[in-house]
Tab-separated table of C-alpha atoms in Angstrom:
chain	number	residue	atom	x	y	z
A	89	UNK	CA	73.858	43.519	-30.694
A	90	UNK	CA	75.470	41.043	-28.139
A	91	UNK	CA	73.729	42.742	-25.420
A	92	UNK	CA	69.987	42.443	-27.343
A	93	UNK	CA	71.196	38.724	-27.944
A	94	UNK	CA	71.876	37.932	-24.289
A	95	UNK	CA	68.454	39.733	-23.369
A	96	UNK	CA	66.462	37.627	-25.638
A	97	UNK	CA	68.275	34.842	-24.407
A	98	UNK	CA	67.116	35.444	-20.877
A	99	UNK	CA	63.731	36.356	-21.917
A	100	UNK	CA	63.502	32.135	-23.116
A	101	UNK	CA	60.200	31.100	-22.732
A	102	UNK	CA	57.799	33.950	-21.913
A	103	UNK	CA	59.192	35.616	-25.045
A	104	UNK	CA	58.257	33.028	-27.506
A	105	UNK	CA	54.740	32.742	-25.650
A	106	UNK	CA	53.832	36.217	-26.285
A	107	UNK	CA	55.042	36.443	-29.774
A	108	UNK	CA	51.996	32.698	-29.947
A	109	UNK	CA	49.643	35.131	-27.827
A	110	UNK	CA	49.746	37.760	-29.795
A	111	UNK	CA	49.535	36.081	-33.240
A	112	UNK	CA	46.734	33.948	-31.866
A	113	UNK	CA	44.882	37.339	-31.599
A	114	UNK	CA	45.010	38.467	-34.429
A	115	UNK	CA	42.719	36.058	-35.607
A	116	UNK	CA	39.820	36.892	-33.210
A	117	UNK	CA	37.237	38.647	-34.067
A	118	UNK	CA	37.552	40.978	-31.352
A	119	UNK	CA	40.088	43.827	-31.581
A	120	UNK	CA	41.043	45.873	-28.573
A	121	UNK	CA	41.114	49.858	-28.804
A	122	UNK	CA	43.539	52.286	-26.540
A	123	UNK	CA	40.441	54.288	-26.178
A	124	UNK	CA	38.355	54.882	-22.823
A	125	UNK	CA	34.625	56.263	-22.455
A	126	UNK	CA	33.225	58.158	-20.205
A	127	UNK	CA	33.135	56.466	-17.527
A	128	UNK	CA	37.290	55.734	-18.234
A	129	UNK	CA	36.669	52.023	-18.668
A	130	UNK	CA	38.107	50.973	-22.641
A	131	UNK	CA	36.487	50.061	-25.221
A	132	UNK	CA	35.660	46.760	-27.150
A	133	UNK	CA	34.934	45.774	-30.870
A	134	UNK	CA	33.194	42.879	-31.305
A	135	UNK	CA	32.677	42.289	-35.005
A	136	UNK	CA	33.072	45.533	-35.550
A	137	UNK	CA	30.206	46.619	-32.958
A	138	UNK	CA	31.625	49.711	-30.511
A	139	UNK	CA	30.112	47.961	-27.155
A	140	UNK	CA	31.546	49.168	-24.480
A	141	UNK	CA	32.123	47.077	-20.813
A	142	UNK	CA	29.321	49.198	-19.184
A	143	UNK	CA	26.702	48.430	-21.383
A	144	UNK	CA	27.344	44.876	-21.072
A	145	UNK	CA	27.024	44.266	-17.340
A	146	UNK	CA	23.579	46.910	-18.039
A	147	UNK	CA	22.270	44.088	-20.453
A	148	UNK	CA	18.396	43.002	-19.787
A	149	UNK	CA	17.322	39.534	-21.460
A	150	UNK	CA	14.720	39.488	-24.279
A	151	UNK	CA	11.298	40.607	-23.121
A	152	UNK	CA	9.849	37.323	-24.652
A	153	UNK	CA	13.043	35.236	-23.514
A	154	UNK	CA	11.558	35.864	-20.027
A	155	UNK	CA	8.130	35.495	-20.787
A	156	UNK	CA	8.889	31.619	-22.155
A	157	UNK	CA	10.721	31.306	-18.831
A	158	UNK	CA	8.352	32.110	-16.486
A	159	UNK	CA	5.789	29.942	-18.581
A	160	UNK	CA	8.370	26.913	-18.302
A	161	UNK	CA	8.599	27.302	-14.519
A	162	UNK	CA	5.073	27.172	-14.158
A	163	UNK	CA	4.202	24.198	-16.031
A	164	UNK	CA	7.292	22.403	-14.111
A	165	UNK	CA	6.188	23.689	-10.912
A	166	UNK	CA	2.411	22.689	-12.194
A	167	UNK	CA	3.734	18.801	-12.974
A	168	UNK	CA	5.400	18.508	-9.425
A	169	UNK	CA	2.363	19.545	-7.558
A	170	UNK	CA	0.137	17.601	-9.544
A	171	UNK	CA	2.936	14.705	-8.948
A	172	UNK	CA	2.626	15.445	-5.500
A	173	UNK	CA	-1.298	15.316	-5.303
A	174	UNK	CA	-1.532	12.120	-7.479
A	175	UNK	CA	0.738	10.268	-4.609
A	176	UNK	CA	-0.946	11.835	-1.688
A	177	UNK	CA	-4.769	10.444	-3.311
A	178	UNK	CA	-3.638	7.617	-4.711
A	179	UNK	CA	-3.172	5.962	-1.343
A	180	UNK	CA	-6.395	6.431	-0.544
A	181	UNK	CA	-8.260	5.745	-3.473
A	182	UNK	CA	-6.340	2.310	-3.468
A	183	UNK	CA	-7.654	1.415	0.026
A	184	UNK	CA	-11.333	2.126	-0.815
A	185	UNK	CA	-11.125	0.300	-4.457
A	186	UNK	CA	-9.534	-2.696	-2.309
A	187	UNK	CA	-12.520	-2.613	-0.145
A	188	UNK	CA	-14.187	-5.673	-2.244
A	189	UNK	CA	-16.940	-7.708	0.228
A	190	UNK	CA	-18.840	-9.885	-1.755
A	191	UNK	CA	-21.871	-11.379	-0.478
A	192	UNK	CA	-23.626	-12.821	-3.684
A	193	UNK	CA	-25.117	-16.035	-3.334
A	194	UNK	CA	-22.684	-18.828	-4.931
A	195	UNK	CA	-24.330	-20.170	-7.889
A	196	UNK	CA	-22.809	-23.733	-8.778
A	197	UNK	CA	-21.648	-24.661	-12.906
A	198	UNK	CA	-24.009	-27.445	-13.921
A	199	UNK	CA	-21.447	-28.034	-16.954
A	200	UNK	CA	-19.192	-30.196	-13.963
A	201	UNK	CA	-21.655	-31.200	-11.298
A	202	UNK	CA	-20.262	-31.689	-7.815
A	203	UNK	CA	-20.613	-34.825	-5.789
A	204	UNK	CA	-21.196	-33.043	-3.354
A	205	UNK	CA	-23.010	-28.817	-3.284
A	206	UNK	CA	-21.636	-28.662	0.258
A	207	UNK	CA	-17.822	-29.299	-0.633
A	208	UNK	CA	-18.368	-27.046	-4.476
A	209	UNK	CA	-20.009	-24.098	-2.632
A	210	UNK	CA	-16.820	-23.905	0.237
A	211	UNK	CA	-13.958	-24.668	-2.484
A	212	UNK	CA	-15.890	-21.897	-5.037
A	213	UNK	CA	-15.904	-19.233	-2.097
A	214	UNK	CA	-12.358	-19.774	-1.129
A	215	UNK	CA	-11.304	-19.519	-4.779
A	216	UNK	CA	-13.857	-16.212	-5.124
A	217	UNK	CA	-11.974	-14.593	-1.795
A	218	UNK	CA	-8.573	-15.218	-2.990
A	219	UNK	CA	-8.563	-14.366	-6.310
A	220	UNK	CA	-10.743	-11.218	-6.252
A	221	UNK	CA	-10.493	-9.880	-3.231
A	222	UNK	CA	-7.468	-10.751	-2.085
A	223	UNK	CA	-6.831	-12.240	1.803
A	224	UNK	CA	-6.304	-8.728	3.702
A	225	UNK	CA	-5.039	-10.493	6.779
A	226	UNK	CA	-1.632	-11.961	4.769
A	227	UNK	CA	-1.014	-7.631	3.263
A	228	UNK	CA	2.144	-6.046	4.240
A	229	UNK	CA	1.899	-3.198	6.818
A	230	UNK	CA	2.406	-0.678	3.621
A	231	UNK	CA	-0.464	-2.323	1.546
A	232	UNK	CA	-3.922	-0.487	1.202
A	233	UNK	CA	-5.936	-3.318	1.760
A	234	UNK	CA	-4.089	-3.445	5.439
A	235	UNK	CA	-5.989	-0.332	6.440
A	236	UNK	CA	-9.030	-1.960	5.768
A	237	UNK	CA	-11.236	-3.838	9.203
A	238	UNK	CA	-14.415	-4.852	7.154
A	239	UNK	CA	-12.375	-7.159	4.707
A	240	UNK	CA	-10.607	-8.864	7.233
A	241	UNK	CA	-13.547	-9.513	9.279
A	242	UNK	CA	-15.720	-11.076	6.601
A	243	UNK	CA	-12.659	-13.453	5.617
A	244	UNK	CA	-11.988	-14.373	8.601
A	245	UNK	CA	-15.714	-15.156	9.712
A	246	UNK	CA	-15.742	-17.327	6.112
A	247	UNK	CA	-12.847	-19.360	7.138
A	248	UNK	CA	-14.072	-19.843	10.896
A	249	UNK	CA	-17.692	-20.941	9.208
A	250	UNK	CA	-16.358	-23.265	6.850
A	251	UNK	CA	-13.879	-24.794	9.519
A	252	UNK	CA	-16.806	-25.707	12.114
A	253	UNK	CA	-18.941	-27.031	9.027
A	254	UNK	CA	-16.275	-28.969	7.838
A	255	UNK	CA	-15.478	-30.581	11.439
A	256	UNK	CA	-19.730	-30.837	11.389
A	257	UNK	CA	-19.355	-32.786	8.158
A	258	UNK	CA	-16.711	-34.803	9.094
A	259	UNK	CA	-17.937	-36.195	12.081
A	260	UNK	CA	-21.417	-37.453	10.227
A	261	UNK	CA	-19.661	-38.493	6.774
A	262	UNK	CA	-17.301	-41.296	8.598
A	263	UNK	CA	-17.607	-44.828	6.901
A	264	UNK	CA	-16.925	-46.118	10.848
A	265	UNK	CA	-18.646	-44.870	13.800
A	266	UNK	CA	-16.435	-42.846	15.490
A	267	UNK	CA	-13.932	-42.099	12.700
A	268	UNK	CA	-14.267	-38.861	11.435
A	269	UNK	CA	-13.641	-38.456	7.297
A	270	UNK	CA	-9.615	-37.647	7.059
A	271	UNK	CA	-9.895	-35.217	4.183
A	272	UNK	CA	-13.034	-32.746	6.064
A	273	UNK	CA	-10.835	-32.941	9.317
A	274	UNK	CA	-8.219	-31.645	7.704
A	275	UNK	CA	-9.798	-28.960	5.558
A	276	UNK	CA	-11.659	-28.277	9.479
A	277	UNK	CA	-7.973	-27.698	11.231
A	278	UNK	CA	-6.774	-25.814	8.415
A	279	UNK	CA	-9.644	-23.038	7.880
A	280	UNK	CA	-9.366	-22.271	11.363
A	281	UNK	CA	-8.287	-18.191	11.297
A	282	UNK	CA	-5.172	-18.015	12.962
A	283	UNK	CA	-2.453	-14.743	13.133
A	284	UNK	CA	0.522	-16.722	13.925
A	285	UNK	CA	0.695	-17.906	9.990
A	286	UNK	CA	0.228	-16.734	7.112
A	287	UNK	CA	-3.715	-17.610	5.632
A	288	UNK	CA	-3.274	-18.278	2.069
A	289	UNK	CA	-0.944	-21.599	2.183
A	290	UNK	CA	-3.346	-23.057	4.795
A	291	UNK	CA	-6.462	-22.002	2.729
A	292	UNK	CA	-4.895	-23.499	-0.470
A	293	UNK	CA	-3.903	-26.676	1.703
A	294	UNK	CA	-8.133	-26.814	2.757
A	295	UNK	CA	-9.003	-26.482	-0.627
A	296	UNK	CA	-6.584	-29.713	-1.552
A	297	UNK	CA	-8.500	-31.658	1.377
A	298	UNK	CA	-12.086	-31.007	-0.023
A	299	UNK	CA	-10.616	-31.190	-3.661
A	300	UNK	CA	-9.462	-35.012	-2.235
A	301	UNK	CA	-12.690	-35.615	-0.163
A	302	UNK	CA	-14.642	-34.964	-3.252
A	303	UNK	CA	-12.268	-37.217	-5.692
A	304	UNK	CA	-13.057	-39.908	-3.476
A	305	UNK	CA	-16.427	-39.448	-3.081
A	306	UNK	CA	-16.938	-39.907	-6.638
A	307	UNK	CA	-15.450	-43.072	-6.875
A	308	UNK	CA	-17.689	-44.296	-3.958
A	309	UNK	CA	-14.590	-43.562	-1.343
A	310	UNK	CA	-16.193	-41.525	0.926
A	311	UNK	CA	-19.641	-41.383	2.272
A	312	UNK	CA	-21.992	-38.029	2.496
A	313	UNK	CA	-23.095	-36.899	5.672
A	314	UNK	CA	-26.894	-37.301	6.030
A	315	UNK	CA	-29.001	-38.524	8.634
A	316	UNK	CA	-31.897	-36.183	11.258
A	317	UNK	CA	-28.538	-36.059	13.495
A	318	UNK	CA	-27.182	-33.751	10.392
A	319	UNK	CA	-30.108	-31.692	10.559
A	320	UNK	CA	-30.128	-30.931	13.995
A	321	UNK	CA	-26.454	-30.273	13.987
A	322	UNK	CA	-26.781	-27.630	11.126
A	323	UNK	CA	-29.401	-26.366	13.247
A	324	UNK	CA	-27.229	-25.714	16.124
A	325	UNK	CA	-24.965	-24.379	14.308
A	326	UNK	CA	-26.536	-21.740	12.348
């Protein structure tokens, strides 16, 4: 007896864990046989079930379980390549829908008459080119519109023909001889197309200067430019 004492008292912990281990299992639904099959491996019970190791690892999936999964990897793989096509046409569908040139006459509202057509016709195509349009010229490199050449061109031969009619203008609208108007020299310098600056701010700052040439030509301000010497000019110009 003192012997079995001192032996369970150098057993200590591993003892006491496999007296836990082994009650634990009890409880599990699994019990395990001294048995062995055929092929000498032993034998399982799972809820009462005889299935042996062997079978196990020889287990095939459903039939249908694997039908549902190859349909779910198509329509994943189906989504990515569409995905993928939708980005790689996008681009260029963007770039042609951003291809707007408009070259419809500019019809004038009679509801607020302009003092004068020539300063409502340039301040109603500016307004028409940068809010429809767009200015292509001021795009970043990754925009669609800055793939375009036609757009650019036809803004930037608007802003060059308003700029030398405006300077034509303001040399034949000047209350002295030999002062130009302020406000059409101005709105001249700015339209001028220039790639060292961004377009819009200058073509909003032209638009103020014929806004202001046209306030103060209604409150007798400012004179219209008129005259044969207009004529000709316009002549030479066109």
């Amino acid at each position: 007896k003192k012997t079995a004492r001192i032996l369970r008292h150098m057993a200590g912990p591993t003892h006491v864990a496999s007296e836990v281990l082994m009650k634990s299992a009890e409880k599990l639904p699994v019990e395990y046989i001294e048995a062995h099959n055929d092929a000498g491996k032993p034998v399982v019970t799972l809820l009462g079930a005889d299935i042996s190791e062997a079978y196990l690892d020889d287990a095939e999936p459903s039939p249908l379980m694997e039908a549902i999964g190859r349909f779910w990897r198509r329509i994943v793989g189906t989504v990515k390549l569409g995905l993928v096509l939708a980005m790689i046409g996008a681009y260029p569908a963007m770039t042609v829908l951003g291809h707007k040139v408009d070259s419809s006459a500019i019809v004038l509202s009679s509801a607020a008459p302009w003092y004068s057509n020539d300063t409502g016709t340039a301040m109603t195509l500016l307004g028409r080119e940068l809010t429809v349009a767009g200015w292509a010229a001021d795009r970043s490199w990754w925009h669609p519109q800055a793939r375009l050449t036609a757009l650019p061109a036809w803004q930037e031969g608007i802003s060059g023909a308003l700029s030398e009619y405006a300077l034509l203008a303001s040399e034949h609208a000047s209350r002295e001889p030999g002062a130009p108007d302020s406000d059409l020299l101005a709105a001249a310098r700015l339209l001028v197309p220039s790639q060292e600056a961004e377009a819009v701010p200058r073509l909003n700052a032209a638009a103020e200067a014929l806004q202001s040439y046209e306030g103060r030509l209604s409150r007798g301000l400012a004179a219209q430019p008129k005259g044969l010497g207009v004529l000709v000019d316009e002549l030479n110009l066109y």
